[in-house]
JSON list of C-alpha atoms in Angstrom, two decimals:
[
{"chain": "A", "resi": 206, "resn": "MET", "atom": "CA", "xyz": [-3.72, -20.74, -50.78]},
{"chain": "A", "resi": 207, "resn": "LYS", "atom": "CA", "xyz": [-5.31, -17.47, -49.60]},
{"chain": "A", "resi": 208, "resn": "ILE", "atom": "CA", "xyz": [-7.76, -19.31, -47.29]},
{"chain": "A", "resi": 209, "resn": "GLY", "atom": "CA", "xyz": [-4.90, -21.23, -45.67]},
{"chain": "A", "resi": 210, "resn": "LEU", "atom": "CA", "xyz": [-3.02, -17.99, -45.05]},
{"chain": "A", "resi": 211, "resn": "LYS", "atom": "CA", "xyz": [-6.09, -16.39, -43.41]},
{"chain": "A", "resi": 212, "resn": "ILE", "atom": "CA", "xyz": [-6.52, -19.42, -41.13]},
{"chain": "A", "resi": 213, "resn": "LEU", "atom": "CA", "xyz": [-2.83, -19.29, -40.21]},
{"chain": "A", "resi": 214, "resn": "ILE", "atom": "CA", "xyz": [-3.06, -15.57, -39.34]},
{"chain": "A", "resi": 215, "resn": "CYS", "atom": "CA", "xyz": [-6.19, -16.14, -37.22]},
{"chain": "A", "resi": 216, "resn": "PHE", "atom": "CA", "xyz": [-4.47, -19.03, -35.44]},
{"chain": "A", "resi": 217, "resn": "MET", "atom": "CA", "xyz": [-1.41, -16.87, -34.71]},
{"chain": "A", "resi": 218, "resn": "LEU", "atom": "CA", "xyz": [-3.63, -14.07, -33.35]},
{"chain": "A", "resi": 219, "resn": "LEU", "atom": "CA", "xyz": [-5.40, -16.54, -31.06]},
{"chain": "A", "resi": 220, "resn": "ILE", "atom": "CA", "xyz": [-2.11, -17.83, -29.70]},
{"chain": "A", "resi": 221, "resn": "SER", "atom": "CA", "xyz": [-0.74, -14.33, -29.08]},
{"chain": "A", "resi": 222, "resn": "CYS", "atom": "CA", "xyz": [-3.93, -13.33, -27.23]},
{"chain": "A", "resi": 223, "resn": "SER", "atom": "CA", "xyz": [-3.83, -16.37, -24.97]},
{"chain": "A", "resi": 224, "resn": "GLU", "atom": "CA", "xyz": [-0.17, -15.70, -24.12]},
{"chain": "A", "resi": 225, "resn": "ASP", "atom": "CA", "xyz": [-1.08, -12.17, -22.99]},
{"chain": "A", "resi": 226, "resn": "GLN", "atom": "CA", "xyz": [-3.72, -13.59, -20.66]},
{"chain": "A", "resi": 227, "resn": "VAL", "atom": "CA", "xyz": [-1.24, -16.05, -19.15]},
{"chain": "A", "resi": 228, "resn": "ASP", "atom": "CA", "xyz": [1.17, -13.17, -18.42]},
{"chain": "A", "resi": 229, "resn": "GLU", "atom": "CA", "xyz": [-1.59, -11.29, -16.56]},
{"chain": "A", "resi": 230, "resn": "THR", "atom": "CA", "xyz": [-2.07, -14.07, -14.01]},
{"chain": "A", "resi": 231, "resn": "GLY", "atom": "CA", "xyz": [0.07, -14.71, -11.00]},
{"chain": "A", "resi": 232, "resn": "THR", "atom": "CA", "xyz": [0.75, -13.05, -7.71]},
{"chain": "A", "resi": 233, "resn": "GLY", "atom": "CA", "xyz": [3.24, -10.77, -6.06]},
{"chain": "A", "resi": 234, "resn": "ALA", "atom": "CA", "xyz": [4.01, -9.61, -2.54]},
{"chain": "A", "resi": 235, "resn": "ILE", "atom": "CA", "xyz": [4.47, -6.49, -0.46]},
{"chain": "A", "resi": 236, "resn": "LYS", "atom": "CA", "xyz": [6.85, -6.20, 2.44]},
{"chain": "A", "resi": 237, "resn": "GLY", "atom": "CA", "xyz": [8.06, -3.31, 4.44]},
{"chain": "A", "resi": 238, "resn": "ARG", "atom": "CA", "xyz": [8.29, -1.60, 7.77]},
{"chain": "A", "resi": 239, "resn": "VAL", "atom": "CA", "xyz": [6.25, 0.79, 9.89]},
{"chain": "A", "resi": 240, "resn": "VAL", "atom": "CA", "xyz": [8.38, 3.33, 11.75]},
{"chain": "A", "resi": 241, "resn": "ASP", "atom": "CA", "xyz": [7.95, 6.37, 13.97]},
{"chain": "A", "resi": 242, "resn": "ALA", "atom": "CA", "xyz": [8.64, 9.41, 11.74]},
{"chain": "A", "resi": 243, "resn": "ARG", "atom": "CA", "xyz": [10.59, 11.15, 14.54]},
{"chain": "A", "resi": 244, "resn": "THR", "atom": "CA", "xyz": [12.85, 8.33, 15.73]},
{"chain": "A", "resi": 245, "resn": "TYR", "atom": "CA", "xyz": [12.70, 5.80, 12.84]},
{"chain": "A", "resi": 246, "resn": "GLU", "atom": "CA", "xyz": [12.13, 3.05, 15.42]},
{"chain": "A", "resi": 247, "resn": "GLY", "atom": "CA", "xyz": [9.84, 0.21, 14.37]},
{"chain": "A", "resi": 248, "resn": "ILE", "atom": "CA", "xyz": [6.20, 0.36, 15.48]},
{"chain": "A", "resi": 249, "resn": "GLU", "atom": "CA", "xyz": [4.81, -2.95, 16.74]},
{"chain": "A", "resi": 250, "resn": "ASN", "atom": "CA", "xyz": [1.24, -4.10, 15.99]},
{"chain": "A", "resi": 251, "resn": "ALA", "atom": "CA", "xyz": [0.50, -1.46, 13.35]},
{"chain": "A", "resi": 252, "resn": "ARG", "atom": "CA", "xyz": [-2.39, -2.59, 11.14]},
{"chain": "A", "resi": 253, "resn": "ILE", "atom": "CA", "xyz": [-1.55, -2.80, 7.43]},
{"chain": "A", "resi": 254, "resn": "SER", "atom": "CA", "xyz": [-4.41, -3.14, 4.93]},
{"chain": "A", "resi": 255, "resn": "SER", "atom": "CA", "xyz": [-5.02, -2.42, 1.26]},
{"chain": "A", "resi": 256, "resn": "SER", "atom": "CA", "xyz": [-7.57, -0.99, -1.11]},
{"chain": "A", "resi": 257, "resn": "PRO", "atom": "CA", "xyz": [-8.79, -2.96, -3.01]},
{"chain": "A", "resi": 258, "resn": "THR", "atom": "CA", "xyz": [-8.79, -5.37, -0.07]},
{"chain": "A", "resi": 259, "resn": "THR", "atom": "CA", "xyz": [-6.30, -8.25, -0.08]},
{"chain": "A", "resi": 260, "resn": "SER", "atom": "CA", "xyz": [-5.66, -9.16, 3.51]},
{"chain": "A", "resi": 261, "resn": "THR", "atom": "CA", "xyz": [-4.84, -7.38, 6.74]},
{"chain": "A", "resi": 262, "resn": "VAL", "atom": "CA", "xyz": [-1.62, -8.01, 8.65]},
{"chain": "A", "resi": 263, "resn": "PHE", "atom": "CA", "xyz": [0.08, -6.53, 11.71]},
{"chain": "A", "resi": 264, "resn": "SER", "atom": "CA", "xyz": [3.69, -5.43, 12.02]},
{"chain": "A", "resi": 265, "resn": "ASP", "atom": "CA", "xyz": [6.03, -7.48, 14.21]},
{"chain": "A", "resi": 266, "resn": "LYS", "atom": "CA", "xyz": [7.95, -6.22, 17.27]},
{"chain": "A", "resi": 267, "resn": "ASP", "atom": "CA", "xyz": [10.44, -4.40, 15.01]},
{"chain": "A", "resi": 268, "resn": "GLY", "atom": "CA", "xyz": [7.78, -2.89, 12.70]},
{"chain": "A", "resi": 269, "resn": "TYR", "atom": "CA", "xyz": [8.24, -5.34, 9.80]},
{"chain": "A", "resi": 270, "resn": "PHE", "atom": "CA", "xyz": [5.36, -6.87, 7.83]},
{"chain": "A", "resi": 271, "resn": "GLU", "atom": "CA", "xyz": [4.74, -8.95, 4.70]},
{"chain": "A", "resi": 272, "resn": "ILE", "atom": "CA", "xyz": [1.67, -9.74, 2.60]},
{"chain": "A", "resi": 273, "resn": "ASP", "atom": "CA", "xyz": [2.09, -12.59, 0.05]},
{"chain": "A", "resi": 274, "resn": "LYS", "atom": "CA", "xyz": [0.02, -13.94, -2.80]},
{"chain": "A", "resi": 275, "resn": "ILE", "atom": "CA", "xyz": [-1.54, -10.62, -3.77]},
{"chain": "A", "resi": 276, "resn": "THR", "atom": "CA", "xyz": [-3.35, -10.47, -7.11]},
{"chain": "A", "resi": 277, "resn": "LEU", "atom": "CA", "xyz": [-1.47, -8.30, -9.62]},
{"chain": "A", "resi": 278, "resn": "GLY", "atom": "CA", "xyz": [-2.52, -4.67, -9.88]},
{"chain": "A", "resi": 279, "resn": "LYS", "atom": "CA", "xyz": [-2.33, -1.20, -8.34]},
{"chain": "A", "resi": 280, "resn": "TYR", "atom": "CA", "xyz": [-3.15, -0.81, -4.67]},
{"chain": "A", "resi": 281, "resn": "SER", "atom": "CA", "xyz": [-3.20, 1.78, -1.93]},
{"chain": "A", "resi": 282, "resn": "PHE", "atom": "CA", "xyz": [-1.78, 0.38, 1.31]},
{"chain": "A", "resi": 283, "resn": "GLN", "atom": "CA", "xyz": [-2.57, 1.88, 4.70]},
{"chain": "A", "resi": 284, "resn": "ALA", "atom": "CA", "xyz": [-0.74, 1.60, 8.01]},
{"chain": "A", "resi": 285, "resn": "GLN", "atom": "CA", "xyz": [-2.47, 2.67, 11.19]},
{"chain": "A", "resi": 286, "resn": "LYS", "atom": "CA", "xyz": [-1.79, 2.49, 14.91]},
{"chain": "A", "resi": 287, "resn": "ASP", "atom": "CA", "xyz": [-3.53, 4.13, 17.86]},
{"chain": "A", "resi": 288, "resn": "GLY", "atom": "CA", "xyz": [-1.79, 7.36, 18.78]},
{"chain": "A", "resi": 289, "resn": "PHE", "atom": "CA", "xyz": [-0.47, 7.90, 15.23]},
{"chain": "A", "resi": 290, "resn": "THR", "atom": "CA", "xyz": [-1.91, 9.47, 12.07]},
{"chain": "A", "resi": 291, "resn": "ALA", "atom": "CA", "xyz": [-2.75, 6.79, 9.46]},
{"chain": "A", "resi": 292, "resn": "ARG", "atom": "CA", "xyz": [-0.53, 6.82, 6.37]},
{"chain": "A", "resi": 293, "resn": "PHE", "atom": "CA", "xyz": [-1.32, 5.70, 2.80]},
{"chain": "A", "resi": 294, "resn": "GLU", "atom": "CA", "xyz": [1.26, 4.54, 0.24]},
{"chain": "A", "resi": 295, "resn": "PRO", "atom": "CA", "xyz": [0.56, 3.48, -3.37]},
{"chain": "A", "resi": 296, "resn": "ALA", "atom": "CA", "xyz": [2.17, 0.32, -4.73]},
{"chain": "A", "resi": 297, "resn": "THR", "atom": "CA", "xyz": [1.93, -1.80, -7.87]},
{"chain": "A", "resi": 298, "resn": "VAL", "atom": "CA", "xyz": [1.99, -5.55, -7.33]},
{"chain": "A", "resi": 299, "resn": "GLU", "atom": "CA", "xyz": [3.88, -7.27, -10.16]},
{"chain": "A", "resi": 300, "resn": "LYS", "atom": "CA", "xyz": [4.28, -10.95, -10.95]},
{"chain": "A", "resi": 301, "resn": "ASP", "atom": "CA", "xyz": [6.86, -12.74, -8.78]},
{"chain": "A", "resi": 302, "resn": "ILE", "atom": "CA", "xyz": [8.18, -9.42, -7.42]},
{"chain": "A", "resi": 303, "resn": "THR", "atom": "CA", "xyz": [8.12, -8.25, -3.81]},
{"chain": "A", "resi": 304, "resn": "ALA", "atom": "CA", "xyz": [7.46, -4.51, -3.61]},
{"chain": "A", "resi": 305, "resn": "GLN", "atom": "CA", "xyz": [8.89, -2.57, -0.65]},
{"chain": "A", "resi": 306, "resn": "ILE", "atom": "CA", "xyz": [7.02, 0.05, 1.38]},
{"chain": "A", "resi": 307, "resn": "ILE", "atom": "CA", "xyz": [8.11, 2.07, 4.41]},
{"chain": "A", "resi": 308, "resn": "PHE", "atom": "CA", "xyz": [5.41, 3.83, 6.40]},
{"chain": "A", "resi": 309, "resn": "GLU", "atom": "CA", "xyz": [6.62, 6.79, 8.48]},
{"chain": "A", "resi": 310, "resn": "LEU", "atom": "CA", "xyz": [3.84, 7.41, 11.00]},
{"chain": "A", "resi": 311, "resn": "GLN", "atom": "CA", "xyz": [3.57, 10.70, 12.84]},
{"chain": "A", "resi": 312, "resn": "VAL", "atom": "CA", "xyz": [2.20, 11.04, 16.34]},
{"chain": "A", "resi": 313, "resn": "SER", "atom": "CA", "xyz": [-1.44, 12.07, 16.13]},
{"chain": "A", "resi": 314, "resn": "THR", "atom": "CA", "xyz": [-2.32, 15.51, 17.43]},
{"chain": "A", "resi": 315, "resn": "ALA", "atom": "CA", "xyz": [-6.09, 15.01, 17.00]},
{"chain": "A", "resi": 316, "resn": "ASN", "atom": "CA", "xyz": [-6.61, 14.62, 20.75]},
{"chain": "A", "resi": 317, "resn": "ASN", "atom": "CA", "xyz": [-4.46, 17.64, 21.57]},
{"chain": "A", "resi": 318, "resn": "LYS", "atom": "CA", "xyz": [-6.82, 20.53, 21.07]},
{"chain": "A", "resi": 319, "resn": "PRO", "atom": "CA", "xyz": [-5.14, 23.91, 20.92]},
{"chain": "A", "resi": 320, "resn": "HIS", "atom": "CA", "xyz": [-5.84, 26.12, 23.89]},
{"chain": "A", "resi": 321, "resn": "ARG", "atom": "CA", "xyz": [-7.90, 29.10, 22.97]},
{"chain": "A", "resi": 322, "resn": "GLN", "atom": "CA", "xyz": [-6.38, 32.30, 24.14]},
{"chain": "A", "resi": 323, "resn": "THR", "atom": "CA", "xyz": [-8.76, 34.94, 25.30]},
{"chain": "A", "resi": 324, "resn": "MET", "atom": "CA", "xyz": [-7.95, 38.56, 24.88]},
{"chain": "A", "resi": 325, "resn": "PRO", "atom": "CA", "xyz": [-8.44, 40.70, 27.95]},
{"chain": "A", "resi": 326, "resn": "GLN", "atom": "CA", "xyz": [-11.49, 42.89, 27.69]},
{"chain": "A", "resi": 327, "resn": "HIS", "atom": "CA", "xyz": [-10.80, 46.59, 28.06]},
{"chain": "A", "resi": 328, "resn": "SER", "atom": "CA", "xyz": [-13.56, 48.86, 29.19]},
{"chain": "A", "resi": 329, "resn": "HIS", "atom": "CA", "xyz": [-13.80, 52.23, 27.56]}
]
């Protein structure tokens, strides 16, 4: 009787472990919008990518994008467009759920170097 009980417990443990693995598989999706942080207007052709890498997509004419069939897990998504500062947003991809992200991109000031003011030289 004790041997049968041990086998039954082992069998139940095996089944519960395999169910956990089944729950870990599947895919989810990310969708969202890329907008100008000043005007909240959509930004067309912004490049959206992720780390770890899934796939790269571009926003449509109104700034919307969608990435489907992403393996479950935690990601950092990036939106970038020439003339704007790239923006990162974290997101967790869950089974059969579409996560939402909004990227608010700010106009890049990297090319606008501040003018250096010179102080007039006084002779003593």
